[in-house]
Amino acid sequence: MSARGPAGAGPAAIQLSRIMRPDDANIAGNVHGGTILKMIEEAGAIISTRHCNSQSGEHCVAALARVERTDFLSPMCIGEVAHVSAEITYTSKHSVEVQVNVLSENILTGAKRVTNWATLWYVPLSLKNVDKVLEVPPIQYAWKELEEDGKKRYEEQKLERLVTKQRNGDIIFPVFNPEPYTVGYSQSSLIHLVGPSDCTLHGFVHGGVTMKLMDEVAGIVAARHCKTNIVTASVDAINFHEKIKKGCVITISGRMTFTSNKSMEIEVFVDADPFVDEPKERYRAVSAFFTYVSLSKEGKPVPVPQLVIETEDEKRRFEDGKGRYLQTKAKRQVQMQPLTQQ
């Protein structure tokens, strides 16, 4: 890890670097999206925790609250070095916005390319009382417009978190003898006992650990549906609704919600069962939508088998997914317009 000079008058940015190993990748040699997400979260947690403890007062650790939409612009391969850079771009009274960029380096040729960028939101939790959210030291902005833009992003994500929490009652039930290409055919679950190595100083699960497990389940769903090599294309906003404590058993469940010609949207839930000294009932801790693409043996995108809809609920989720797909496509076209006009 290395630290760079401050951007404007804000806190110093940091960079994490690590070579990608075989256990970071799938059978085709493409690095798992969950591996990248875990590195992104580690960088964000370090810089936000460091900043929140930069003034004298009660010590704290920054907990991940939300990850905005993250696009995987280019696959990363075994043997390449991932350089993850994080910088704080906005602070409210009780939250920190961190911008993260990921570069992939071929250490044989020196060639580098951008593979990801992401926005994460953290809240500082007291080391003495995990339910106590502390105040965040403010940063200084080079221009007033930067603060105003950050405040707009803060209000938007706050509203979206409330909307997501309201629709969080869905449960994925097992389906017996499902037909190929149906939702039930590819839906998958993974059960994981939360141990000490998964947790922060508080004894709660690292956000990066949770995201990695979610990506694994989403990848299984996509592979079952396509029966080809698949890679993560993007992750919609990931909302961390409640903390997951050490000793919990978590169930990560995924199901196909939408398919276009070349992509698949997979909804992933994380439910927690507190078994150790906890009277609390099972609860929904995290939710997100992952998008995958299907690749040929040569690494080229290939058509995705269309999802077979069987129920009204599946039809509703398909239409919702189609709306998200078209909205993302429209945003991407708007972003590309300035580039094509140059």
Short mmCIF file of N, CA and C in Angstrom, two decimals, residues 41-181:
data_model
loop_
_atom_site.label_atom_id
_atom_site.label_comp_id
_atom_site.label_asym_id
_atom_site.label_seq_id
_atom_site.Cartn_x
_atom_site.Cartn_y
_atom_site.Cartn_z
N GLU A 41 -13.32 -2.60 -1.80
CA GLU A 41 -13.85 -2.30 -0.46
C GLU A 41 -12.73 -2.16 0.57
N GLU A 42 -11.68 -2.96 0.45
CA GLU A 42 -10.55 -2.85 1.38
C GLU A 42 -9.92 -1.47 1.30
N ALA A 43 -9.72 -0.97 0.07
CA ALA A 43 -9.14 0.37 -0.10
C ALA A 43 -10.06 1.43 0.48
N GLY A 44 -11.37 1.29 0.21
CA GLY A 44 -12.32 2.26 0.74
C GLY A 44 -12.37 2.26 2.26
N ALA A 45 -12.32 1.07 2.86
CA ALA A 45 -12.38 0.97 4.32
C ALA A 45 -11.15 1.59 4.96
N ILE A 46 -9.98 1.40 4.35
CA ILE A 46 -8.75 1.95 4.92
C ILE A 46 -8.78 3.48 4.92
N ILE A 47 -9.10 4.07 3.77
CA ILE A 47 -9.02 5.53 3.68
C ILE A 47 -10.12 6.20 4.50
N SER A 48 -11.33 5.60 4.54
CA SER A 48 -12.41 6.22 5.30
C SER A 48 -12.20 6.07 6.81
N THR A 49 -11.69 4.90 7.24
CA THR A 49 -11.40 4.73 8.67
C THR A 49 -10.28 5.66 9.11
N ARG A 50 -9.25 5.78 8.28
CA ARG A 50 -8.15 6.70 8.58
C ARG A 50 -8.65 8.13 8.72
N HIS A 51 -9.50 8.56 7.80
CA HIS A 51 -10.02 9.93 7.85
C HIS A 51 -10.90 10.17 9.07
N CYS A 52 -11.77 9.20 9.38
CA CYS A 52 -12.69 9.38 10.51
C CYS A 52 -11.97 9.40 11.85
N ASN A 53 -10.72 8.91 11.88
CA ASN A 53 -9.92 8.96 13.11
C ASN A 53 -8.84 10.04 13.05
N SER A 54 -8.96 10.96 12.08
CA SER A 54 -7.91 11.98 11.88
C SER A 54 -7.96 13.11 12.91
N GLN A 55 -9.05 13.21 13.65
CA GLN A 55 -9.15 14.22 14.71
C GLN A 55 -9.26 13.53 16.05
N SER A 56 -8.82 14.21 17.10
CA SER A 56 -8.87 13.63 18.44
C SER A 56 -10.32 13.40 18.84
N GLY A 57 -10.56 12.32 19.53
CA GLY A 57 -11.91 11.97 19.93
C GLY A 57 -12.07 10.47 20.00
N GLU A 58 -13.30 10.01 19.99
CA GLU A 58 -13.60 8.60 20.14
C GLU A 58 -13.16 7.83 18.88
N HIS A 59 -12.44 6.74 19.07
CA HIS A 59 -11.97 5.96 17.92
C HIS A 59 -13.12 5.18 17.29
N CYS A 60 -13.00 4.95 15.98
CA CYS A 60 -14.08 4.30 15.24
C CYS A 60 -13.51 3.49 14.08
N VAL A 61 -14.38 2.71 13.46
CA VAL A 61 -14.05 2.01 12.23
C VAL A 61 -15.16 2.32 11.23
N ALA A 62 -14.79 2.53 9.98
CA ALA A 62 -15.77 2.87 8.95
C ALA A 62 -16.42 1.60 8.41
N ALA A 63 -17.76 1.57 8.46
CA ALA A 63 -18.51 0.41 7.97
C ALA A 63 -19.16 0.74 6.63
N LEU A 64 -19.11 -0.21 5.71
CA LEU A 64 -19.67 -0.01 4.38
C LEU A 64 -21.19 0.03 4.44
N ALA A 65 -21.80 1.06 3.87
CA ALA A 65 -23.26 1.21 3.84
C ALA A 65 -23.84 0.97 2.46
N ARG A 66 -23.07 1.35 1.42
CA ARG A 66 -23.62 1.23 0.06
C ARG A 66 -22.49 1.31 -0.96
N VAL A 67 -22.65 0.56 -2.04
CA VAL A 67 -21.76 0.67 -3.20
C VAL A 67 -22.63 1.07 -4.38
N GLU A 68 -22.28 2.18 -5.03
CA GLU A 68 -23.04 2.59 -6.21
C GLU A 68 -22.74 1.63 -7.37
N ARG A 69 -23.48 1.81 -8.48
CA ARG A 69 -23.29 0.96 -9.65
C ARG A 69 -21.81 0.92 -10.05
N THR A 70 -21.31 -0.29 -10.30
CA THR A 70 -19.92 -0.50 -10.67
C THR A 70 -19.86 -1.26 -11.99
N ASP A 71 -19.17 -0.69 -12.97
CA ASP A 71 -19.01 -1.35 -14.27
C ASP A 71 -17.65 -2.02 -14.37
N PHE A 72 -17.63 -3.23 -14.91
CA PHE A 72 -16.38 -3.94 -15.18
C PHE A 72 -16.05 -3.70 -16.64
N LEU A 73 -15.15 -2.75 -16.89
CA LEU A 73 -14.90 -2.27 -18.24
C LEU A 73 -14.07 -3.23 -19.07
N SER A 74 -13.22 -4.00 -18.39
CA SER A 74 -12.33 -4.91 -19.10
C SER A 74 -11.95 -6.06 -18.16
N PRO A 75 -11.95 -7.31 -18.64
CA PRO A 75 -11.57 -8.43 -17.77
C PRO A 75 -10.11 -8.34 -17.33
N MET A 76 -9.85 -8.76 -16.10
CA MET A 76 -8.49 -8.85 -15.61
C MET A 76 -8.09 -10.33 -15.60
N CYS A 77 -6.81 -10.61 -15.86
CA CYS A 77 -6.37 -12.00 -16.03
C CYS A 77 -5.31 -12.39 -14.99
N ILE A 78 -5.12 -13.68 -14.83
CA ILE A 78 -4.08 -14.20 -13.94
C ILE A 78 -2.72 -13.65 -14.38
N GLY A 79 -1.91 -13.23 -13.42
CA GLY A 79 -0.58 -12.71 -13.70
C GLY A 79 -0.52 -11.21 -13.84
N GLU A 80 -1.67 -10.57 -14.01
CA GLU A 80 -1.69 -9.11 -14.07
C GLU A 80 -1.72 -8.53 -12.66
N VAL A 81 -1.29 -7.28 -12.53
CA VAL A 81 -1.29 -6.61 -11.23
C VAL A 81 -2.45 -5.64 -11.17
N ALA A 82 -3.25 -5.74 -10.13
CA ALA A 82 -4.35 -4.81 -9.92
C ALA A 82 -3.86 -3.66 -9.04
N HIS A 83 -4.03 -2.43 -9.52
CA HIS A 83 -3.72 -1.23 -8.74
C HIS A 83 -5.05 -0.55 -8.39
N VAL A 84 -5.38 -0.53 -7.11
CA VAL A 84 -6.66 0.02 -6.64
C VAL A 84 -6.39 1.34 -5.91
N SER A 85 -6.89 2.44 -6.47
CA SER A 85 -6.69 3.77 -5.90
C SER A 85 -7.98 4.29 -5.30
N ALA A 86 -7.92 4.82 -4.08
CA ALA A 86 -9.12 5.33 -3.39
C ALA A 86 -8.89 6.75 -2.91
N GLU A 87 -9.95 7.56 -2.99
CA GLU A 87 -9.88 8.96 -2.58
C GLU A 87 -11.23 9.41 -2.04
N ILE A 88 -11.23 10.15 -0.95
CA ILE A 88 -12.47 10.69 -0.38
C ILE A 88 -12.89 11.92 -1.18
N THR A 89 -14.16 11.92 -1.62
CA THR A 89 -14.64 13.01 -2.47
C THR A 89 -15.77 13.81 -1.83
N TYR A 90 -16.38 13.28 -0.75
CA TYR A 90 -17.45 14.05 -0.08
C TYR A 90 -17.64 13.50 1.33
N THR A 91 -17.97 14.39 2.25
CA THR A 91 -18.34 13.97 3.60
C THR A 91 -19.61 14.71 4.02
N SER A 92 -20.54 13.97 4.62
CA SER A 92 -21.69 14.58 5.29
C SER A 92 -21.42 14.48 6.79
N LYS A 93 -22.41 14.77 7.61
CA LYS A 93 -22.20 14.74 9.05
C LYS A 93 -21.87 13.33 9.54
N HIS A 94 -22.48 12.32 8.90
CA HIS A 94 -22.30 10.95 9.39
C HIS A 94 -21.89 9.96 8.31
N SER A 95 -21.42 10.43 7.15
CA SER A 95 -21.03 9.48 6.11
C SER A 95 -19.87 10.01 5.26
N VAL A 96 -19.20 9.08 4.60
CA VAL A 96 -18.03 9.40 3.78
C VAL A 96 -18.24 8.78 2.40
N GLU A 97 -18.03 9.57 1.35
CA GLU A 97 -18.06 9.05 -0.01
C GLU A 97 -16.63 8.83 -0.49
N VAL A 98 -16.37 7.62 -1.00
CA VAL A 98 -15.04 7.27 -1.50
C VAL A 98 -15.13 6.88 -2.97
N GLN A 99 -14.30 7.48 -3.80
CA GLN A 99 -14.21 7.11 -5.21
C GLN A 99 -13.00 6.18 -5.38
N VAL A 100 -13.21 5.08 -6.09
CA VAL A 100 -12.15 4.08 -6.27
C VAL A 100 -11.98 3.78 -7.76
N ASN A 101 -10.73 3.75 -8.21
CA ASN A 101 -10.40 3.36 -9.58
C ASN A 101 -9.50 2.14 -9.55
N VAL A 102 -9.67 1.26 -10.53
CA VAL A 102 -8.84 0.05 -10.62
C VAL A 102 -8.14 0.02 -11.97
N LEU A 103 -6.81 -0.11 -11.92
CA LEU A 103 -5.99 -0.27 -13.13
C LEU A 103 -5.41 -1.67 -13.16
N SER A 104 -5.37 -2.26 -14.35
CA SER A 104 -4.72 -3.55 -14.53
C SER A 104 -3.40 -3.33 -15.26
N GLU A 105 -2.32 -3.93 -14.76
CA GLU A 105 -1.00 -3.78 -15.38
C GLU A 105 -0.45 -5.13 -15.82
N ASN A 106 -0.04 -5.20 -17.07
CA ASN A 106 0.70 -6.36 -17.57
C ASN A 106 2.18 -6.11 -17.24
N ILE A 107 2.71 -6.84 -16.27
CA ILE A 107 4.06 -6.53 -15.80
C ILE A 107 5.14 -6.99 -16.78
N LEU A 108 4.76 -7.74 -17.82
CA LEU A 108 5.72 -8.13 -18.85
C LEU A 108 5.91 -7.02 -19.89
N THR A 109 4.81 -6.36 -20.24
CA THR A 109 4.86 -5.31 -21.27
C THR A 109 4.76 -3.90 -20.70
N GLY A 110 4.26 -3.80 -19.44
CA GLY A 110 4.07 -2.47 -18.84
C GLY A 110 2.76 -1.82 -19.24
N ALA A 111 1.98 -2.48 -20.08
CA ALA A 111 0.70 -1.91 -20.54
C ALA A 111 -0.29 -1.85 -19.38
N LYS A 112 -1.03 -0.74 -19.29
CA LYS A 112 -2.04 -0.56 -18.25
C LYS A 112 -3.37 -0.19 -18.88
N ARG A 113 -4.45 -0.58 -18.20
CA ARG A 113 -5.79 -0.18 -18.66
C ARG A 113 -6.71 -0.06 -17.44
N VAL A 114 -7.72 0.79 -17.55
CA VAL A 114 -8.71 0.95 -16.49
C VAL A 114 -9.70 -0.21 -16.60
N THR A 115 -9.94 -0.90 -15.49
CA THR A 115 -10.89 -2.01 -15.50
C THR A 115 -12.16 -1.70 -14.71
N ASN A 116 -12.07 -0.85 -13.70
CA ASN A 116 -13.24 -0.53 -12.88
C ASN A 116 -13.12 0.87 -12.30
N TRP A 117 -14.28 1.45 -12.00
CA TRP A 117 -14.34 2.56 -11.05
C TRP A 117 -15.61 2.41 -10.25
N ALA A 118 -15.58 2.87 -9.01
CA ALA A 118 -16.71 2.64 -8.11
C ALA A 118 -16.83 3.78 -7.11
N THR A 119 -18.04 3.93 -6.57
CA THR A 119 -18.31 4.89 -5.51
C THR A 119 -18.87 4.13 -4.32
N LEU A 120 -18.27 4.34 -3.14
CA LEU A 120 -18.70 3.65 -1.93
C LEU A 120 -19.05 4.66 -0.84
N TRP A 121 -20.00 4.30 0.01
CA TRP A 121 -20.41 5.14 1.14
C TRP A 121 -20.15 4.39 2.45
N TYR A 122 -19.51 5.07 3.39
CA TYR A 122 -19.18 4.49 4.69
C TYR A 122 -19.75 5.34 5.82
N VAL A 123 -20.01 4.67 6.96
CA VAL A 123 -20.41 5.39 8.18
C VAL A 123 -19.46 4.98 9.30
N PRO A 124 -19.04 5.94 10.16
CA PRO A 124 -18.11 5.61 11.25
C PRO A 124 -18.85 5.08 12.47
N LEU A 125 -18.48 3.88 12.93
CA LEU A 125 -19.08 3.27 14.10
C LEU A 125 -18.08 3.25 15.24
N SER A 126 -18.53 3.63 16.41
CA SER A 126 -17.67 3.69 17.59
C SER A 126 -17.12 2.31 17.95
N LEU A 127 -15.84 2.27 18.33
CA LEU A 127 -15.25 1.01 18.79
C LEU A 127 -15.80 0.60 20.15
N LYS A 128 -16.32 1.56 20.91
CA LYS A 128 -16.88 1.27 22.24
C LYS A 128 -18.33 0.80 22.16
N ASN A 129 -19.06 1.31 21.17
CA ASN A 129 -20.48 0.99 21.04
C ASN A 129 -20.82 0.89 19.56
N VAL A 130 -21.01 -0.32 19.06
CA VAL A 130 -21.17 -0.54 17.63
C VAL A 130 -22.43 0.11 17.06
N ASP A 131 -23.40 0.41 17.92
CA ASP A 131 -24.64 1.03 17.45
C ASP A 131 -24.56 2.56 17.43
N LYS A 132 -23.43 3.09 17.82
CA LYS A 132 -23.25 4.55 17.86
C LYS A 132 -22.52 5.03 16.61
N VAL A 133 -23.20 5.87 15.82
CA VAL A 133 -22.59 6.45 14.63
C VAL A 133 -21.97 7.79 15.01
N LEU A 134 -20.68 7.94 14.73
CA LEU A 134 -19.97 9.17 15.10
C LEU A 134 -20.02 10.19 13.97
N GLU A 135 -19.61 11.42 14.31
CA GLU A 135 -19.56 12.47 13.29
C GLU A 135 -18.27 12.36 12.48
N VAL A 136 -18.36 12.73 11.21
CA VAL A 136 -17.23 12.64 10.28
C VAL A 136 -16.52 13.99 10.20
N PRO A 137 -15.20 14.01 10.34
CA PRO A 137 -14.48 15.28 10.13
C PRO A 137 -14.71 15.78 8.71
N PRO A 138 -15.06 17.03 8.53
CA PRO A 138 -15.31 17.54 7.17
C PRO A 138 -14.02 17.65 6.37
N ILE A 139 -14.12 17.51 5.05
CA ILE A 139 -12.98 17.76 4.18
C ILE A 139 -13.13 19.14 3.55
N GLN A 140 -12.04 19.67 3.06
CA GLN A 140 -12.08 20.94 2.34
C GLN A 140 -12.13 20.66 0.85
N TYR A 141 -12.87 21.49 0.13
CA TYR A 141 -13.06 21.30 -1.31
C TYR A 141 -12.33 22.38 -2.09
N ALA A 142 -11.72 21.95 -3.19
CA ALA A 142 -11.01 22.90 -4.03
C ALA A 142 -11.96 23.92 -4.65
N TRP A 143 -13.20 23.47 -4.95
CA TRP A 143 -14.21 24.36 -5.51
C TRP A 143 -15.54 24.10 -4.82
N LYS A 144 -16.35 25.14 -4.69
CA LYS A 144 -17.66 25.03 -4.05
C LYS A 144 -18.55 24.05 -4.81
N GLU A 145 -18.39 24.00 -6.14
CA GLU A 145 -19.21 23.12 -6.96
C GLU A 145 -19.01 21.65 -6.59
N LEU A 146 -17.79 21.29 -6.18
CA LEU A 146 -17.51 19.90 -5.79
C LEU A 146 -18.33 19.50 -4.57
N GLU A 147 -18.45 20.40 -3.62
CA GLU A 147 -19.26 20.13 -2.43
C GLU A 147 -20.74 20.03 -2.79
N GLU A 148 -21.22 20.92 -3.65
CA GLU A 148 -22.63 20.90 -4.05
C GLU A 148 -22.98 19.63 -4.81
N ASP A 149 -22.08 19.21 -5.71
CA ASP A 149 -22.31 17.96 -6.45
C ASP A 149 -22.31 16.76 -5.51
N GLY A 150 -21.41 16.76 -4.54
CA GLY A 150 -21.35 15.67 -3.56
C GLY A 150 -22.62 15.59 -2.73
N LYS A 151 -23.15 16.74 -2.35
CA LYS A 151 -24.39 16.77 -1.56
C LYS A 151 -25.55 16.19 -2.36
N LYS A 152 -25.60 16.47 -3.67
CA LYS A 152 -26.65 15.91 -4.53
C LYS A 152 -26.54 14.39 -4.57
N ARG A 153 -25.32 13.87 -4.72
CA ARG A 153 -25.11 12.42 -4.76
C ARG A 153 -25.53 11.79 -3.43
N TYR A 154 -25.22 12.49 -2.32
CA TYR A 154 -25.57 11.99 -0.99
C TYR A 154 -27.09 11.87 -0.84
N GLU A 155 -27.82 12.89 -1.24
CA GLU A 155 -29.28 12.87 -1.11
C GLU A 155 -29.90 11.80 -2.01
N GLU A 156 -29.35 11.62 -3.22
CA GLU A 156 -29.87 10.62 -4.15
C GLU A 156 -29.70 9.20 -3.60
N GLN A 157 -28.49 8.89 -3.07
CA GLN A 157 -28.27 7.54 -2.57
C GLN A 157 -29.08 7.28 -1.30
N LYS A 158 -29.31 8.32 -0.51
CA LYS A 158 -30.11 8.18 0.71
C LYS A 158 -31.54 7.79 0.36
N LEU A 159 -32.10 8.43 -0.68
CA LEU A 159 -33.46 8.12 -1.13
C LEU A 159 -33.54 6.72 -1.72
N GLU A 160 -32.55 6.34 -2.52
CA GLU A 160 -32.55 5.03 -3.16
C GLU A 160 -32.44 3.91 -2.13
N ARG A 161 -31.70 4.13 -1.06
CA ARG A 161 -31.58 3.13 0.00
C ARG A 161 -32.95 2.85 0.65
N LEU A 162 -33.72 3.91 0.86
CA LEU A 162 -35.05 3.75 1.46
C LEU A 162 -35.97 2.97 0.54
N VAL A 163 -35.93 3.27 -0.76
CA VAL A 163 -36.77 2.57 -1.74
C VAL A 163 -36.41 1.08 -1.78
N THR A 164 -35.11 0.78 -1.78
CA THR A 164 -34.66 -0.61 -1.84
C THR A 164 -35.09 -1.39 -0.61
N LYS A 165 -35.00 -0.76 0.56
CA LYS A 165 -35.35 -1.44 1.80
C LYS A 165 -36.84 -1.80 1.83
N GLN A 166 -37.66 -0.96 1.19
CA GLN A 166 -39.11 -1.20 1.18
C GLN A 166 -39.49 -2.43 0.37
N ARG A 167 -38.68 -2.80 -0.65
CA ARG A 167 -39.02 -3.95 -1.48
C ARG A 167 -38.22 -5.19 -1.11
N ASN A 168 -37.76 -5.23 0.14
CA ASN A 168 -36.82 -6.28 0.53
C ASN A 168 -37.47 -7.49 1.18
N GLY A 169 -38.74 -7.76 0.89
CA GLY A 169 -39.40 -8.89 1.53
C GLY A 169 -39.39 -10.16 0.72
N ASP A 170 -38.82 -10.12 -0.49
CA ASP A 170 -38.82 -11.30 -1.37
C ASP A 170 -38.02 -12.46 -0.78
N ILE A 171 -38.51 -13.67 -1.05
CA ILE A 171 -37.82 -14.88 -0.62
C ILE A 171 -37.68 -15.80 -1.84
N ILE A 172 -36.55 -16.47 -1.97
CA ILE A 172 -36.34 -17.40 -3.08
C ILE A 172 -36.60 -18.82 -2.58
N PHE A 173 -37.63 -19.45 -3.14
CA PHE A 173 -38.01 -20.80 -2.73
C PHE A 173 -37.43 -21.83 -3.71
N PRO A 174 -37.10 -23.04 -3.22
CA PRO A 174 -36.59 -24.08 -4.12
C PRO A 174 -37.67 -24.53 -5.11
N VAL A 175 -37.23 -24.93 -6.30
CA VAL A 175 -38.12 -25.42 -7.35
C VAL A 175 -37.71 -26.85 -7.70
N PHE A 176 -38.67 -27.77 -7.75
CA PHE A 176 -38.37 -29.17 -8.02
C PHE A 176 -38.61 -29.49 -9.50
N ASN A 177 -37.65 -30.18 -10.11
CA ASN A 177 -37.71 -30.57 -11.52
C ASN A 177 -37.99 -29.39 -12.45
N PRO A 178 -37.21 -28.32 -12.35
CA PRO A 178 -37.45 -27.16 -13.21
C PRO A 178 -37.04 -27.42 -14.65
N GLU A 179 -37.68 -26.71 -15.56
CA GLU A 179 -37.35 -26.80 -16.98
C GLU A 179 -36.13 -25.93 -17.28
N PRO A 180 -35.30 -26.30 -18.29
CA PRO A 180 -34.14 -25.47 -18.65
C PRO A 180 -34.56 -24.04 -19.01
N TYR A 181 -33.69 -23.12 -18.66
CA TYR A 181 -33.83 -21.68 -18.97
C TYR A 181 -34.94 -20.99 -18.19
#
